[in-house]
Amino acid sequence: MFFRACFLLSATLLISTSISAQHFALSRLFYPNATLRADYMPEANMGNNQRYGLSRTSFNGIIPLRSEVDVSFSLRKKFDLRARHFLMLANVSQLKPTQNGIITPDNGYKTASVGVLMLQASLRDRLWIYGGGLGVTESNETFFTPQPFFWGGAARMRILGIHTQIAYGTAVIYNQKFRLIPVFGLNKRLGKQWRVSALLPFRLDVNRRFNEWFNIDMIGAFDGYSGGFQQVMNAEKMFRRSNYQHVKLSVAANAHLFTVFNVSLEAGLGTFRQLRTFNSAHENLITQKPNIAPFIGASVRYITSKSKMSNQFTKKLGLGGDSGINW
């Protein structure tokens, strides 16, 4: 039961690495799965007779690499049961910011990133999660002279009961400059139908489960991008970087179809929006604040149930049913 609670909270931490709004389930940690998603936010006024909008399409994948459970004895003859799970996260996205109806920069930005997480639980050391990743978000003009971003971090878990777990740790992020961010995670079950999951300051999710195939998420999340582009002035090309961020408040309806598919429709508002432009010396040239705007999103996730290794591992830890799938 200890390991089941540990990996339940691990699922909460994985929320921050995925832009999908679908309710997170344990099976997605242990089975290869992929998500296709599209988001659209119409243009809204941001002053100086300018309007700003954003659309995004993305592919996200979770690929289990290795799972193991072992028993060890120390020199003091202390018994320890340890479980480790390694998985890879991959993302490819196309972002199309628009200003006054024109995609800016031309053809938008492309994002590619990859990361690795290790979940480690033991009777003596409890649960830790370690992770790191590397990626790049650039326009076509700067994609071969990029300024990459990377992230890393670690978190410690505390099990307060079968239905309540918390996490605390630190994330290190580099995107133009280093940022050290304290994180706090929470996974709390409220009765049979409700669950609260959070990884602050990035995301808060309240889930209402109606039956085996349908549930609803109420979401608050911090989102955005930072990408490089070129600006042409007086026949001179200058490197620029655009940083956009907003707070997203939304509701998502999730349906589980044909065992292996999860379809999600999401709608909400983007608020506390900010668009900043930097030069090559990372000096802020201009800050703009687009008005609140609605947005819609849709995603389809495919999760396979044909991994023998993952199926055996989830059965040992009591994470799934006969098939190992736990939506």
Short mmCIF file of C-alpha atoms in Angstrom, two decimals:
data_model
loop_
_atom_site.label_atom_id
_atom_site.label_comp_id
_atom_site.label_asym_id
_atom_site.label_seq_id
_atom_site.Cartn_x
_atom_site.Cartn_y
_atom_site.Cartn_z
CA MET A 1 0.00 0.00 0.00
CA PHE A 2 2.96 2.30 0.64
CA PHE A 3 4.19 1.95 -2.94
CA ARG A 4 0.69 2.50 -4.31
CA ALA A 5 0.39 5.79 -2.43
CA CYS A 6 3.86 6.85 -3.53
CA PHE A 7 3.23 6.36 -7.21
CA LEU A 8 -0.17 8.01 -6.92
CA LEU A 9 1.53 11.25 -5.92
CA SER A 10 4.11 10.74 -8.65
CA ALA A 11 1.26 11.04 -11.12
CA THR A 12 0.50 14.48 -9.69
CA LEU A 13 4.04 15.65 -10.40
CA LEU A 14 3.81 14.52 -14.02
CA ILE A 15 0.96 17.00 -14.54
CA SER A 16 3.38 19.89 -14.90
CA THR A 17 5.25 18.25 -17.78
CA SER A 18 2.18 17.85 -19.95
CA ILE A 19 -0.03 20.52 -21.47
CA SER A 20 -2.94 18.14 -21.79
CA ALA A 21 -5.92 18.86 -19.60
CA GLN A 22 -6.98 15.25 -19.29
CA HIS A 23 -7.19 13.87 -15.76
CA PHE A 24 -3.93 12.11 -14.99
CA ALA A 25 -3.98 8.41 -14.16
CA LEU A 26 -1.35 5.98 -12.95
CA SER A 27 -1.33 3.84 -16.07
CA ARG A 28 0.18 6.70 -18.05
CA LEU A 29 3.36 6.40 -16.01
CA PHE A 30 3.85 2.72 -16.80
CA TYR A 31 2.50 2.30 -20.34
CA PRO A 32 3.69 3.93 -23.58
CA ASN A 33 1.17 6.61 -24.52
CA ALA A 34 0.88 9.56 -26.86
CA THR A 35 -1.32 12.67 -26.95
CA LEU A 36 -2.26 14.90 -29.87
CA ARG A 37 -3.62 18.30 -28.84
CA ALA A 38 -4.77 21.57 -30.40
CA ASP A 39 -5.49 24.90 -28.61
CA TYR A 40 -6.84 28.16 -29.95
CA MET A 41 -7.04 31.58 -28.28
CA PRO A 42 -8.53 34.38 -30.45
CA GLU A 43 -6.94 37.79 -30.71
CA ALA A 44 -7.53 40.32 -27.93
CA ASN A 45 -6.56 43.96 -27.65
CA MET A 46 -3.16 44.74 -26.07
CA GLY A 47 -2.95 48.51 -26.68
CA ASN A 48 -1.35 50.69 -29.37
CA ASN A 49 -3.93 49.45 -31.91
CA GLN A 50 -2.50 45.93 -31.66
CA ARG A 51 -4.21 42.61 -31.06
CA TYR A 52 -2.62 39.33 -29.99
CA GLY A 53 -3.80 35.73 -30.40
CA LEU A 54 -2.27 32.26 -30.13
CA SER A 55 -2.85 28.77 -31.49
CA ARG A 56 -0.85 25.66 -30.72
CA THR A 57 -0.73 22.04 -31.87
CA SER A 58 1.39 19.49 -30.04
CA PHE A 59 2.44 15.87 -29.72
CA ASN A 60 3.39 14.55 -26.27
CA GLY A 61 4.70 11.09 -25.49
CA ILE A 62 5.51 9.16 -22.32
CA ILE A 63 7.79 6.19 -22.86
CA PRO A 64 8.61 3.83 -19.96
CA LEU A 65 12.28 2.88 -20.09
CA ARG A 66 12.79 0.48 -17.20
CA SER A 67 11.06 -0.73 -14.04
CA GLU A 68 12.57 -2.74 -11.22
CA VAL A 69 11.79 -3.91 -7.69
CA ASP A 70 14.61 -5.24 -5.48
CA VAL A 71 15.39 -6.22 -1.90
CA SER A 72 18.58 -5.17 -0.10
CA PHE A 73 20.32 -5.56 3.27
CA SER A 74 22.73 -3.02 4.76
CA LEU A 75 25.85 -3.80 6.81
CA ARG A 76 23.69 -3.32 9.89
CA LYS A 77 21.37 -6.03 8.59
CA LYS A 78 18.58 -3.57 7.91
CA PHE A 79 16.02 -4.71 5.38
CA ASP A 80 14.93 -2.43 2.53
CA LEU A 81 12.47 -2.92 -0.33
CA ARG A 82 13.10 -0.55 -3.23
CA ALA A 83 11.22 0.21 -6.43
CA ARG A 84 12.46 2.34 -9.33
CA HIS A 85 10.75 3.42 -12.50
CA PHE A 86 12.41 5.33 -15.37
CA LEU A 87 10.46 7.07 -18.09
CA MET A 88 11.13 9.46 -20.94
CA LEU A 89 8.99 12.51 -21.81
CA ALA A 90 8.97 13.88 -25.37
CA ASN A 91 7.24 16.90 -26.89
CA VAL A 92 7.00 18.44 -30.36
CA SER A 93 4.84 21.55 -30.81
CA GLN A 94 3.95 24.20 -33.37
CA LEU A 95 3.01 27.63 -31.97
CA LYS A 96 1.43 30.36 -34.11
CA PRO A 97 1.21 33.73 -32.35
CA THR A 98 -0.73 36.34 -34.34
CA GLN A 99 -0.61 40.13 -34.19
CA ASN A 100 -3.39 41.94 -36.04
CA GLY A 101 -4.21 38.76 -37.95
CA ILE A 102 -0.61 38.09 -39.10
CA ILE A 103 1.43 35.15 -37.82
CA THR A 104 4.46 36.69 -36.09
CA PRO A 105 7.18 35.56 -36.71
CA ASP A 106 6.52 33.94 -40.12
CA ASN A 107 5.35 30.34 -39.61
CA GLY A 108 5.49 30.81 -35.83
CA TYR A 109 7.69 28.77 -33.47
CA LYS A 110 8.61 25.11 -33.30
CA THR A 111 9.33 23.38 -29.99
CA ALA A 112 11.15 20.09 -29.43
CA SER A 113 12.09 18.74 -26.01
CA VAL A 114 12.98 15.52 -24.24
CA GLY A 115 13.28 14.68 -20.55
CA VAL A 116 13.83 11.74 -18.21
CA LEU A 117 12.22 11.08 -14.82
CA MET A 118 13.16 8.55 -12.19
CA LEU A 119 10.66 7.56 -9.51
CA GLN A 120 12.28 5.86 -6.53
CA ALA A 121 10.40 4.47 -3.55
CA SER A 122 11.82 2.48 -0.65
CA LEU A 123 10.84 1.53 2.87
CA ARG A 124 13.84 3.38 4.34
CA ASP A 125 14.20 6.46 2.09
CA ARG A 126 10.51 6.84 1.20
CA LEU A 127 9.79 8.38 -2.19
CA TRP A 128 11.90 10.71 -4.29
CA ILE A 129 11.41 11.91 -7.83
CA TYR A 130 14.36 13.14 -9.89
CA GLY A 131 14.14 14.59 -13.36
CA GLY A 132 15.76 16.67 -16.05
CA GLY A 133 15.17 17.69 -19.63
CA LEU A 134 16.42 19.77 -22.56
CA GLY A 135 14.54 21.55 -25.32
CA VAL A 136 14.40 24.44 -27.78
CA THR A 137 11.65 26.83 -28.96
CA GLU A 138 12.68 28.80 -32.05
CA SER A 139 11.40 30.27 -35.31
CA ASN A 140 12.54 28.87 -38.67
CA GLU A 141 15.16 31.62 -38.96
CA THR A 142 16.85 30.88 -35.62
CA PHE A 143 16.26 27.14 -35.28
CA PHE A 144 19.87 26.31 -36.22
CA THR A 145 21.33 29.01 -33.93
CA PRO A 146 19.10 28.37 -30.91
CA GLN A 147 19.17 29.30 -27.26
CA PRO A 148 18.07 26.03 -25.64
CA PHE A 149 16.23 25.71 -22.35
CA PHE A 150 16.58 23.00 -19.75
CA TRP A 151 15.05 22.00 -16.45
CA GLY A 152 15.86 19.73 -13.56
CA GLY A 153 14.74 19.05 -10.04
CA ALA A 154 13.99 16.72 -7.17
CA ALA A 155 11.06 16.30 -4.81
CA ARG A 156 10.51 14.41 -1.54
CA MET A 157 7.18 12.78 -0.70
CA ARG A 158 5.27 12.55 2.54
CA ILE A 159 2.48 10.00 2.89
CA LEU A 160 -0.19 11.33 5.25
CA GLY A 161 -2.61 8.49 4.56
CA ILE A 162 -3.96 6.29 1.81
CA HIS A 163 -5.84 9.22 0.25
CA THR A 164 -3.54 12.13 1.14
CA GLN A 165 0.04 12.77 0.03
CA ILE A 166 2.18 15.90 -0.24
CA ALA A 167 5.47 16.68 -1.95
CA TYR A 168 8.03 19.42 -1.62
CA GLY A 169 11.16 20.08 -3.59
CA THR A 170 13.02 22.42 -5.90
CA ALA A 171 13.06 22.92 -9.66
CA VAL A 172 15.91 24.56 -11.58
CA ILE A 173 14.92 26.13 -14.89
CA TYR A 174 17.09 27.87 -17.47
CA ASN A 175 15.44 29.98 -20.16
CA GLN A 176 17.52 33.11 -20.78
CA LYS A 177 18.48 33.01 -17.10
CA PHE A 178 18.54 30.55 -14.19
CA ARG A 179 15.54 30.35 -11.90
CA LEU A 180 15.31 28.35 -8.67
CA ILE A 181 11.65 27.55 -7.98
CA PRO A 182 10.34 25.87 -4.81
CA VAL A 183 7.51 23.45 -5.59
CA PHE A 184 4.74 21.98 -3.47
CA GLY A 185 2.60 19.03 -4.55
CA LEU A 186 -0.67 17.73 -3.17
CA ASN A 187 -2.80 14.71 -3.98
CA LYS A 188 -6.00 14.45 -1.93
CA ARG A 189 -8.97 12.20 -2.49
CA LEU A 190 -12.29 13.63 -1.26
CA GLY A 191 -14.79 10.80 -1.17
CA LYS A 192 -15.21 8.37 -4.06
CA GLN A 193 -15.84 10.93 -6.79
CA TRP A 194 -13.60 13.93 -6.02
CA ARG A 195 -9.85 14.38 -6.12
CA VAL A 196 -7.63 17.46 -5.76
CA SER A 197 -4.17 17.39 -7.37
CA ALA A 198 -1.71 20.26 -7.47
CA LEU A 199 1.86 21.09 -8.32
CA LEU A 200 2.24 24.67 -7.18
CA PRO A 201 3.03 27.20 -8.56
CA PHE A 202 2.32 25.51 -11.90
CA ARG A 203 -1.05 23.78 -11.76
CA LEU A 204 -4.14 23.02 -9.67
CA ASP A 205 -6.69 20.40 -10.74
CA VAL A 206 -10.00 19.43 -9.14
CA ASN A 207 -11.45 16.26 -10.69
CA ARG A 208 -15.01 14.93 -10.48
CA ARG A 209 -15.40 11.31 -11.55
CA PHE A 210 -18.89 10.31 -12.66
CA ASN A 211 -18.25 6.73 -13.84
CA GLU A 212 -15.57 4.54 -15.42
CA TRP A 213 -15.61 6.39 -18.73
CA PHE A 214 -16.41 10.04 -17.93
CA ASN A 215 -14.93 12.69 -15.63
CA ILE A 216 -14.53 16.48 -15.47
CA ASP A 217 -11.52 18.61 -14.52
CA MET A 218 -11.57 22.16 -13.16
CA ILE A 219 -8.13 23.58 -13.85
CA GLY A 220 -5.96 26.55 -12.97
CA ALA A 221 -2.55 26.55 -14.68
CA PHE A 222 0.41 28.76 -15.49
CA ASP A 223 1.40 28.45 -19.15
CA GLY A 224 3.35 30.18 -21.92
CA TYR A 225 6.42 30.00 -24.14
CA SER A 226 9.75 31.71 -24.82
CA GLY A 227 11.07 31.59 -28.37
CA GLY A 228 13.73 33.20 -30.54
CA PHE A 229 13.15 35.03 -33.82
CA GLN A 230 14.80 37.54 -36.15
CA GLN A 231 13.70 41.12 -36.63
CA VAL A 232 14.66 42.99 -39.82
CA MET A 233 15.27 46.73 -39.42
CA ASN A 234 17.02 48.88 -42.04
CA ALA A 235 18.16 45.75 -43.89
CA GLU A 236 19.78 44.49 -40.69
CA LYS A 237 18.73 41.24 -39.04
CA MET A 238 18.68 41.33 -35.26
CA PHE A 239 18.08 38.45 -32.89
CA ARG A 240 15.09 38.81 -30.59
CA ARG A 241 13.36 36.62 -28.03
CA SER A 242 9.68 36.73 -27.21
CA ASN A 243 8.36 35.63 -23.82
CA TYR A 244 4.63 35.05 -23.35
CA GLN A 245 2.79 33.86 -20.24
CA HIS A 246 -0.75 33.62 -18.90
CA VAL A 247 -2.82 32.02 -16.18
CA LYS A 248 -5.38 29.58 -17.58
CA LEU A 249 -8.73 28.90 -15.87
CA SER A 250 -10.70 26.15 -17.55
CA VAL A 251 -13.06 23.19 -17.41
CA ALA A 252 -12.32 19.98 -19.31
CA ALA A 253 -14.62 17.03 -20.04
CA ASN A 254 -12.84 13.69 -20.50
CA ALA A 255 -14.26 10.52 -22.04
CA HIS A 256 -12.50 7.14 -22.13
CA LEU A 257 -13.38 5.26 -25.31
CA PHE A 258 -12.55 1.75 -26.53
CA THR A 259 -10.24 1.15 -23.53
CA VAL A 260 -7.19 2.79 -25.13
CA PHE A 261 -8.45 6.28 -26.07
CA ASN A 262 -9.05 9.35 -23.92
CA VAL A 263 -10.81 12.27 -25.63
CA SER A 264 -10.84 15.67 -23.90
CA LEU A 265 -12.60 18.95 -24.69
CA GLU A 266 -11.52 22.04 -22.74
CA ALA A 267 -12.77 25.62 -22.57
CA GLY A 268 -11.84 28.56 -20.40
CA LEU A 269 -10.14 31.93 -20.11
CA GLY A 270 -6.56 33.17 -20.36
CA THR A 271 -5.88 35.97 -17.89
CA PHE A 272 -2.91 37.81 -16.31
CA ARG A 273 -1.38 37.78 -19.79
CA GLN A 274 2.00 39.31 -20.58
CA LEU A 275 4.09 39.50 -23.76
CA ARG A 276 7.70 40.70 -23.50
CA THR A 277 10.38 41.16 -26.18
CA PHE A 278 14.12 40.91 -25.40
CA ASN A 279 17.25 41.67 -27.38
CA SER A 280 20.32 39.45 -27.70
CA ALA A 281 21.69 40.87 -24.42
CA HIS A 282 18.49 39.72 -22.66
CA GLU A 283 17.40 43.34 -22.10
CA ASN A 284 13.66 43.92 -22.02
CA LEU A 285 12.67 46.07 -25.02
CA ILE A 286 8.88 46.19 -24.60
CA THR A 287 6.21 44.72 -22.33
CA GLN A 288 2.62 44.33 -23.52
CA LYS A 289 -0.41 42.99 -21.68
CA PRO A 290 -3.13 41.46 -23.86
CA ASN A 291 -6.65 41.55 -22.46
CA ILE A 292 -8.43 38.50 -21.06
CA ALA A 293 -9.40 36.12 -23.88
CA PRO A 294 -11.36 32.85 -24.15
CA PHE A 295 -9.73 29.69 -25.41
CA ILE A 296 -10.73 26.19 -26.47
CA GLY A 297 -8.69 23.01 -26.65
CA ALA A 298 -9.14 19.41 -27.74
CA SER A 299 -6.92 16.38 -27.31
CA VAL A 300 -6.84 12.66 -27.99
CA ARG A 301 -4.60 10.35 -25.99
CA TYR A 302 -3.75 6.78 -26.95
CA ILE A 303 -2.41 4.47 -24.24
CA THR A 304 -1.37 0.93 -25.02
CA SER A 305 -2.13 -1.99 -22.72
CA LYS A 306 0.25 -4.40 -24.41
CA SER A 307 3.41 -3.87 -22.39
CA LYS A 308 4.19 -7.09 -20.52
CA MET A 309 6.86 -5.42 -18.37
CA SER A 310 4.57 -2.58 -17.33
CA ASN A 311 1.64 -4.89 -16.76
CA GLN A 312 3.64 -7.07 -14.35
CA PHE A 313 5.05 -4.04 -12.54
CA THR A 314 1.66 -2.40 -11.98
CA LYS A 315 0.21 -5.69 -10.75
CA LYS A 316 3.02 -6.06 -8.18
CA LEU A 317 2.35 -2.57 -6.84
CA GLY A 318 -1.43 -2.96 -6.98
CA LEU A 319 -1.86 -0.04 -9.36
CA GLY A 320 -4.30 -1.53 -11.84
CA GLY A 321 -6.81 -4.23 -12.57
CA ASP A 322 -6.34 -7.37 -14.61
CA SER A 323 -5.11 -5.42 -17.61
CA GLY A 324 -3.03 -2.97 -15.60
CA ILE A 325 -4.99 -0.05 -17.04
CA ASN A 326 -6.20 2.46 -14.47
CA TRP A 327 -7.89 5.38 -16.15
#
